[in-house]
Amino acid sequence: MLLALTQWLAQDVRTFSVFNYITLRAVLAAMTALFITFMLGPFMIRKLTAYKIGQSVRSDGPQTHLIKAGTPTMGGALILVAIGITTLLWGDLHNHYIWVVLLSTLGFGAIGWVDDYRKVVHRNPKGLSARAKMAGQSVLALIVGFYLLQNATTPAHTELIVPFFKTVAIPMAGFAFVLVCYLVIVGSSNAVNLTDGLDGLAIMPVVMVSSALAIFAYVAGHAVFSKYLGIPYIQGASELAVFCAAIAGAGLAFLWFNAYPAEVFMGDVGALALGAALGTVAMIVRQELVLFIMGGVFVLEAVSVMLQVSYFKYTKWKFGTGKRVLLMAPLHHHYEQKGWKETQVVVRFWIITMMLVLLGLATLKLR
Amino acid sequence: MNVYIGKRMMDALGEANLSKAKVMTTPNHPVRFWIITMMLVLLGLATLKLR
């Protein structure tokens, strides 16, 4: 909206044409999202506390987490409000990619919201059933997949780009592209949700990965840069840098309240939405394999749960007694059980993400 | 005889210890300082375009 206003003002005052630059709008989007989250954060925490919207803690989890019971949750709604307002303010609303990522993010957020609402307001410990949650996520991911496929104008829009190889790009037929889209969006959404088990553990990697995706989006939508770097040119993708910057800004401000000891948790409403946002942006800019690298912590957390559950079921079927690979799943609880403090696990996982994000960014040049 | 008593502007020095002495618990104040630094870096980067 502000872009349209500044473009109108630029007809008389040339200074306003500076807002046409995506880089500037991205920085301003990050600052706006930061400001909104900082301003609304304390108010929202007070309201959540007043309405007793508190987190229930799993009884089979680490005993040290029992004191967290009752901490306000569903703070992810605050992040989504900040991202939504900021993107509408600074994004180019004629760009269809902006609407795809916004609707995907808010759609996944709505699923998470229903789940959280049932858990904390209706006191239903199961929340939304796993089948209903999966069905909702699948429908949304498939809609995004089909939409992107329908709007692909060049083969580059649907090719699987292999990092570190300049000339290797695997063409994907219609069904394969939609399947990959489904796996990436649903996978990243659930992986971020599984990671969100310690104070600040999920949000900082989300901030780092979205910042890196902002760079990928910017160069993918820039004809000169994309040609120079040998990555597919996706017309209009640059605008996603504004959206990614909004995620980074809102996430950073949310961390202020979510750092140990957390005053608020993001809940499924935030985790599912942010994971889906990262997956959708990665699909549009054709960097799903790079997302796999940069979001390595999310991937490890998800794999740790799958491994633990599969191995337990297998050994129970084979030997009659279930055995475990890890002391506790997801992975962050395993390290807590090994004696690491919560803050140590969190900061070390951040450091690992930082290294993985650098590796992901290196793929821009190392190919 | 005049007795001069030294007074302090802050509860503790430096800024990090002040925050600790005021309201923030030990673990989250380093993170909040990192966030402030990141915001300042963002502001610094904005100067590339805003001139």
Coordinates of C-alpha atoms in Angstrom, one line a residue:
Chain A
M1 CA 0.0 0.0 0.0
L2 CA 2.8 2.4 0.9
L3 CA 4.5 1.5 -2.4
A4 CA 1.5 2.6 -4.3
L5 CA 1.4 5.8 -2.3
T6 CA 5.1 6.6 -2.7
Q7 CA 4.8 5.9 -6.5
W8 CA 2.0 8.4 -6.7
L9 CA 3.9 10.9 -4.6
A10 CA 7.1 10.3 -6.8
Q11 CA 5.2 11.8 -9.8
D12 CA 5.7 15.2 -8.1
V13 CA 8.6 14.7 -5.7
R14 CA 11.3 12.5 -7.2
T15 CA 12.8 11.7 -3.7
F16 CA 9.9 9.2 -3.2
S17 CA 11.1 7.0 -6.1
V18 CA 13.7 5.7 -3.7
F19 CA 10.9 3.4 -2.3
N20 CA 10.9 1.5 -5.6
Y21 CA 14.1 -0.2 -4.6
I22 CA 13.3 -3.6 -3.1
T23 CA 16.4 -3.6 -0.9
L24 CA 15.2 -0.4 0.9
R25 CA 11.7 -1.8 1.3
A26 CA 13.1 -5.0 2.6
V27 CA 15.1 -3.2 5.3
L28 CA 12.1 -1.0 6.1
A29 CA 9.9 -4.1 6.3
A30 CA 12.2 -5.7 8.8
M31 CA 12.1 -2.6 10.9
T32 CA 8.3 -2.2 10.7
A33 CA 7.8 -5.9 11.7
L34 CA 10.2 -5.4 14.6
F35 CA 8.4 -2.3 15.7
I36 CA 4.9 -3.9 15.5
T37 CA 6.0 -7.0 17.4
F38 CA 7.8 -4.9 20.1
M39 CA 4.7 -2.6 20.5
L40 CA 2.1 -5.4 20.5
G41 CA 4.2 -8.0 22.4
P42 CA 3.7 -6.9 26.0
F43 CA 0.0 -6.2 25.4
M44 CA -0.6 -9.6 23.9
I45 CA 1.3 -11.4 26.7
R46 CA -0.9 -9.6 29.2
K47 CA -4.0 -10.6 27.4
L48 CA -2.9 -14.2 26.9
T49 CA -2.1 -14.4 30.6
A50 CA -5.4 -12.8 31.6
Y51 CA -7.3 -15.3 29.5
K52 CA -5.2 -18.2 30.9
I53 CA -4.1 -19.3 27.5
G54 CA -1.1 -21.2 28.9
Q55 CA 1.0 -24.0 27.5
S56 CA 0.5 -27.5 28.8
V57 CA 3.8 -29.5 29.2
R58 CA 4.2 -33.1 28.2
S59 CA 4.5 -35.3 31.3
D60 CA 6.9 -37.7 29.6
G61 CA 9.3 -34.8 28.7
P62 CA 12.3 -33.5 30.7
Q63 CA 11.3 -32.8 34.3
T64 CA 13.0 -29.4 34.1
H65 CA 10.3 -28.3 31.7
L66 CA 7.4 -28.8 34.2
I67 CA 7.9 -25.3 35.5
K68 CA 7.1 -23.9 32.1
A69 CA 3.5 -25.1 32.4
G70 CA 1.1 -22.2 32.2
T71 CA 3.4 -19.9 30.2
P72 CA 1.3 -18.0 27.7
T73 CA 1.2 -19.6 24.2
M74 CA -0.2 -18.8 20.8
G75 CA 2.3 -15.9 20.6
G76 CA 2.8 -16.9 16.9
A77 CA -0.4 -15.0 16.2
L78 CA 1.6 -11.9 17.0
I79 CA 4.3 -12.8 14.5
L80 CA 1.6 -13.4 11.8
V81 CA -0.1 -10.1 12.5
A82 CA 3.3 -8.3 12.2
I83 CA 4.2 -10.2 9.0
G84 CA 0.8 -9.6 7.5
I85 CA 0.6 -5.9 8.2
T86 CA 4.2 -5.3 7.1
T87 CA 3.9 -7.2 3.8
L88 CA 0.7 -5.4 3.0
L89 CA 2.4 -2.1 3.8
W90 CA 5.7 -2.5 2.0
G91 CA 5.1 -5.3 -0.6
D92 CA 4.0 -4.8 -4.2
L93 CA 0.4 -6.0 -4.0
H94 CA 0.3 -6.5 -7.8
N95 CA 2.9 -9.3 -7.4
H96 CA 1.1 -12.7 -7.3
Y97 CA 4.0 -14.4 -5.4
I98 CA 3.3 -12.1 -2.4
W99 CA -0.2 -13.3 -2.2
V100 CA 0.8 -17.0 -2.6
V101 CA 3.2 -16.8 0.4
L102 CA 0.9 -14.7 2.5
L103 CA -2.1 -17.0 2.0
S104 CA 0.0 -20.1 2.5
T105 CA 1.5 -18.7 5.7
L106 CA -1.9 -17.6 7.1
G107 CA -3.5 -20.8 6.0
F108 CA -1.0 -22.9 7.9
G109 CA -1.3 -20.5 10.8
A110 CA -5.1 -21.0 10.9
I111 CA -4.6 -24.8 11.2
G112 CA -2.1 -24.2 14.0
W113 CA -4.5 -21.8 15.6
V114 CA -7.4 -24.3 15.7
D115 CA -5.0 -26.9 17.2
D116 CA -3.8 -24.5 19.9
Y117 CA -7.2 -23.2 20.6
R118 CA -8.6 -26.7 21.2
K119 CA -5.6 -27.6 23.4
V120 CA -5.5 -24.5 25.6
V121 CA -9.1 -23.2 25.6
H122 CA -11.1 -26.3 25.3
R123 CA -8.6 -28.2 27.4
N124 CA -8.5 -31.0 24.9
P125 CA -4.9 -32.4 25.2
K126 CA -5.0 -33.9 21.7
G127 CA -6.0 -30.6 20.0
L128 CA -6.8 -31.1 16.3
S129 CA -6.5 -34.8 15.4
A130 CA -3.3 -35.7 13.5
R131 CA -5.4 -36.8 10.5
A132 CA -7.3 -33.5 10.3
K133 CA -4.2 -31.5 10.7
M134 CA -2.4 -33.4 8.0
A135 CA -5.4 -33.1 5.7
G136 CA -5.5 -29.4 6.1
Q137 CA -1.8 -29.0 5.5
S138 CA -2.0 -31.3 2.5
V139 CA -4.8 -29.4 0.9
L140 CA -3.0 -26.1 1.3
A141 CA 0.3 -27.4 0.0
L142 CA -1.3 -29.0 -3.0
I143 CA -3.1 -25.7 -3.8
V144 CA 0.2 -23.9 -3.7
G145 CA 1.9 -26.6 -5.8
F146 CA -0.8 -26.6 -8.5
Y147 CA -0.9 -22.8 -8.6
L148 CA 2.9 -22.5 -9.1
L149 CA 2.7 -25.2 -11.8
Q150 CA -0.1 -23.4 -13.6
N151 CA 1.8 -20.1 -13.5
A152 CA 5.2 -21.5 -14.6
T153 CA 6.1 -19.7 -17.8
T154 CA 9.6 -21.2 -18.4
P155 CA 11.1 -24.7 -17.7
A156 CA 13.3 -23.0 -15.0
H157 CA 10.2 -22.4 -12.9
T158 CA 9.8 -26.1 -12.3
E159 CA 13.3 -27.5 -12.5
L160 CA 15.0 -29.0 -9.4
I161 CA 18.2 -27.0 -9.0
V162 CA 21.0 -29.0 -7.6
P163 CA 23.4 -26.9 -5.4
F164 CA 27.1 -26.8 -6.2
F165 CA 26.5 -27.9 -9.8
K166 CA 26.1 -25.2 -12.3
T167 CA 24.8 -27.3 -15.2
V168 CA 22.7 -29.9 -13.3
A169 CA 19.0 -29.1 -13.2
I170 CA 16.5 -31.9 -13.0
P171 CA 13.3 -31.2 -15.0
M172 CA 10.2 -32.1 -13.1
A173 CA 7.0 -33.0 -14.9
G174 CA 3.7 -31.7 -13.5
F175 CA 3.0 -34.4 -11.0
A176 CA 6.6 -34.5 -9.7
F177 CA 6.7 -30.7 -9.2
V178 CA 3.5 -30.8 -7.2
L179 CA 4.7 -33.7 -5.1
V180 CA 8.0 -32.0 -4.3
C181 CA 6.1 -28.8 -3.4
Y182 CA 3.9 -30.8 -1.1
L183 CA 6.8 -32.5 0.6
V184 CA 8.8 -29.3 1.0
I185 CA 5.9 -27.2 2.4
V186 CA 4.3 -29.8 4.7
G187 CA 7.8 -31.1 5.7
S188 CA 9.2 -27.8 6.7
S189 CA 6.0 -26.8 8.5
N190 CA 6.1 -29.9 10.7
A191 CA 9.9 -29.8 11.1
V192 CA 9.8 -26.2 12.5
N193 CA 6.9 -27.3 14.8
L194 CA 9.0 -30.2 16.2
T195 CA 12.0 -27.9 16.7
D196 CA 9.8 -25.5 18.7
G197 CA 10.5 -27.3 22.0
L198 CA 13.0 -25.1 23.8
D199 CA 12.9 -21.3 24.5
G200 CA 14.1 -19.5 21.4
L201 CA 15.2 -22.7 19.6
A202 CA 12.9 -22.5 16.6
I203 CA 12.6 -18.7 16.1
M204 CA 16.2 -17.8 15.6
P205 CA 16.9 -20.4 12.9
V206 CA 13.7 -19.2 11.2
V207 CA 15.1 -15.6 11.3
M208 CA 18.5 -16.8 9.9
V209 CA 17.0 -19.0 7.1
S210 CA 14.5 -16.3 6.1
S211 CA 17.2 -13.7 5.9
A212 CA 19.2 -16.0 3.6
L213 CA 16.1 -16.7 1.5
A214 CA 15.6 -13.0 1.2
I215 CA 19.0 -12.9 -0.6
F216 CA 18.1 -15.8 -2.8
A217 CA 14.7 -14.3 -3.7
Y218 CA 16.4 -10.9 -4.5
V219 CA 19.0 -12.4 -6.9
A220 CA 16.5 -14.9 -8.4
G221 CA 14.2 -12.0 -9.4
H222 CA 17.1 -9.9 -10.7
A223 CA 17.9 -10.6 -14.4
V224 CA 21.5 -9.5 -14.2
F225 CA 22.4 -11.1 -10.9
S226 CA 20.7 -14.4 -11.7
K227 CA 22.5 -14.7 -15.0
Y228 CA 25.8 -13.9 -13.4
L229 CA 25.3 -16.4 -10.6
G230 CA 23.9 -19.1 -12.9
I231 CA 20.6 -19.5 -11.1
P232 CA 17.1 -19.5 -12.7
Y233 CA 15.6 -16.1 -13.3
I234 CA 12.1 -16.0 -11.7
Q235 CA 10.5 -12.8 -12.7
G236 CA 8.8 -11.1 -9.7
A237 CA 10.5 -13.3 -7.1
S238 CA 12.6 -10.3 -5.8
E239 CA 9.5 -9.0 -4.1
L240 CA 9.6 -12.0 -1.7
A241 CA 12.7 -10.4 -0.1
V242 CA 10.2 -7.9 1.5
F243 CA 8.2 -10.8 2.9
C244 CA 11.3 -12.7 4.1
A245 CA 12.6 -9.5 5.8
A246 CA 9.3 -9.1 7.5
I247 CA 9.6 -12.6 8.9
A248 CA 13.2 -11.8 10.1
G249 CA 12.1 -8.6 11.8
A250 CA 9.0 -10.1 13.5
G251 CA 11.0 -13.2 14.5
L252 CA 13.8 -11.2 16.0
A253 CA 11.4 -9.1 18.1
F254 CA 9.5 -12.2 19.1
L255 CA 12.8 -13.7 20.4
W256 CA 13.0 -10.8 22.8
F257 CA 10.0 -12.3 24.6
N258 CA 10.8 -15.9 23.8
A259 CA 14.4 -16.0 25.0
Y260 CA 15.0 -18.2 28.0
P261 CA 13.1 -17.9 30.4
A262 CA 10.3 -17.4 27.8
E263 CA 7.5 -15.0 28.6
V264 CA 5.5 -16.5 25.7
F265 CA 5.6 -19.4 23.3
M266 CA 4.7 -19.2 19.6
G267 CA 2.6 -22.4 19.6
D268 CA 1.5 -24.3 16.5
V269 CA -0.1 -21.1 15.1
G270 CA 3.4 -19.7 14.7
A271 CA 5.5 -22.8 14.1
L272 CA 3.4 -24.3 11.4
A273 CA 3.0 -21.0 9.6
L274 CA 6.6 -20.0 9.7
G275 CA 7.7 -23.5 8.4
A276 CA 5.2 -23.3 5.6
A277 CA 6.4 -19.8 4.7
L278 CA 10.0 -20.9 4.4
G279 CA 9.0 -23.9 2.3
T280 CA 6.8 -21.8 0.0
V281 CA 9.5 -19.2 -0.6
A282 CA 12.1 -21.9 -1.3
M283 CA 9.7 -23.5 -3.8
I284 CA 9.1 -20.2 -5.7
V285 CA 12.8 -19.3 -5.9
R286 CA 13.7 -22.9 -6.8
Q287 CA 16.0 -23.4 -3.8
E288 CA 14.3 -26.3 -2.0
L289 CA 17.6 -28.3 -1.8
V290 CA 19.4 -25.3 -0.4
L291 CA 16.5 -24.9 2.2
F292 CA 17.3 -28.5 3.1
I293 CA 20.9 -27.5 3.9
M294 CA 20.1 -24.2 5.6
G295 CA 17.3 -25.7 7.7
G296 CA 19.5 -28.6 8.7
V297 CA 18.5 -28.3 12.3
F298 CA 14.8 -28.6 11.4
V299 CA 15.6 -31.6 9.3
L300 CA 17.6 -33.3 12.0
E301 CA 14.9 -32.7 14.6
A302 CA 12.2 -34.2 12.3
V303 CA 14.5 -37.1 11.3
S304 CA 15.2 -37.8 15.0
V305 CA 11.5 -38.2 15.8
M306 CA 10.9 -40.4 12.8
L307 CA 13.9 -42.6 13.7
Q308 CA 13.0 -42.9 17.3
V309 CA 9.4 -43.9 16.6
S310 CA 10.3 -46.3 13.8
Y311 CA 13.0 -48.0 15.8
F312 CA 10.8 -48.3 18.8
K313 CA 8.0 -49.9 16.8
Y314 CA 10.4 -52.2 15.0
T315 CA 12.1 -53.5 18.1
K316 CA 8.8 -53.9 19.9
W317 CA 7.5 -56.0 16.9
K318 CA 10.7 -57.9 16.6
F319 CA 11.8 -58.5 20.2
G320 CA 8.7 -57.7 22.2
T321 CA 10.3 -54.8 23.9
G322 CA 10.6 -51.3 22.4
K323 CA 14.2 -49.9 22.2
R324 CA 15.2 -46.3 21.6
V325 CA 18.0 -44.8 19.5
L326 CA 18.0 -41.5 21.4
L327 CA 17.6 -40.8 25.1
M328 CA 14.5 -38.7 24.2
A329 CA 13.1 -37.3 21.0
P330 CA 13.2 -34.7 19.4
L331 CA 16.9 -34.3 19.3
H332 CA 17.1 -31.2 21.6
H333 CA 15.7 -33.3 24.5
H334 CA 18.3 -36.0 23.8
Y335 CA 21.1 -33.4 24.5
E336 CA 19.2 -32.1 27.6
Q337 CA 19.1 -35.7 28.9
K338 CA 22.9 -35.9 28.2
G339 CA 23.4 -33.0 30.7
W340 CA 23.5 -30.0 28.4
K341 CA 21.6 -27.0 29.9
E342 CA 18.6 -25.7 27.9
T343 CA 20.4 -22.5 26.9
Q344 CA 23.5 -24.4 25.8
V345 CA 21.4 -26.6 23.5
V346 CA 19.6 -23.6 22.1
V347 CA 22.7 -21.4 21.4
R348 CA 24.7 -24.4 20.0
F349 CA 21.8 -25.2 17.6
W350 CA 21.8 -21.6 16.5
I351 CA 25.5 -21.7 15.8
I352 CA 25.0 -24.9 13.7
T353 CA 22.2 -23.1 11.8
M354 CA 24.5 -20.1 11.2
M355 CA 27.1 -22.4 9.7
L356 CA 24.6 -24.2 7.6
V357 CA 23.1 -20.9 6.3
L358 CA 26.6 -19.7 5.3
L359 CA 27.0 -23.0 3.5
G360 CA 23.7 -22.4 1.8
L361 CA 24.7 -18.9 0.8
A362 CA 28.0 -20.3 -0.5
T363 CA 26.1 -22.3 -3.1
L364 CA 25.3 -19.0 -4.9
K365 CA 29.0 -18.8 -5.9
L366 CA 30.3 -22.3 -5.5
R367 CA 28.9 -24.1 -8.5
Chain B
M1 CA 32.7 18.4 58.8
N2 CA 31.1 17.7 55.5
V3 CA 30.6 14.1 54.6
Y4 CA 30.6 13.4 50.9
I5 CA 28.7 10.3 49.7
G6 CA 29.3 9.0 46.3
K7 CA 26.2 8.4 44.3
R8 CA 25.8 6.2 41.3
M9 CA 23.9 6.8 38.0
M10 CA 23.4 3.1 37.5
D11 CA 22.8 0.2 39.9
A12 CA 25.8 -1.5 38.3
L13 CA 28.3 -1.1 35.5
G14 CA 28.4 -1.8 32.5
E15 CA 25.2 -1.7 30.7
A16 CA 24.9 -5.5 30.8
N17 CA 25.2 -5.7 34.6
L18 CA 22.7 -2.8 34.9
S19 CA 20.1 -4.8 33.0
K20 CA 20.8 -7.8 35.3
A21 CA 20.5 -5.7 38.4
K22 CA 17.2 -4.2 37.2
V23 CA 14.7 -6.6 35.8
M24 CA 16.2 -9.1 33.3
T25 CA 17.2 -12.5 34.5
T26 CA 20.7 -13.6 33.6
P27 CA 20.0 -15.9 30.7
N28 CA 17.9 -13.6 28.5
H29 CA 19.8 -10.4 28.8
P30 CA 22.7 -11.4 26.5
V31 CA 20.1 -12.5 23.9
R32 CA 18.4 -9.2 24.2
F33 CA 21.7 -7.4 23.7
W34 CA 22.3 -9.5 20.6
I35 CA 18.9 -8.5 19.3
I36 CA 19.7 -4.8 19.8
T37 CA 23.0 -5.3 18.0
M38 CA 21.2 -6.9 15.1
M39 CA 18.8 -4.0 14.9
L40 CA 21.7 -1.5 14.9
V41 CA 23.3 -3.6 12.1
L42 CA 20.1 -3.4 10.1
L43 CA 20.0 0.4 10.6
G44 CA 23.7 0.6 9.5
L45 CA 22.8 -1.4 6.4
A46 CA 19.9 1.0 5.7
T47 CA 22.4 3.8 5.4
L48 CA 23.7 2.2 2.2
K49 CA 20.4 3.2 0.5
L50 CA 19.1 6.0 2.7
R51 CA 21.4 8.9 1.7

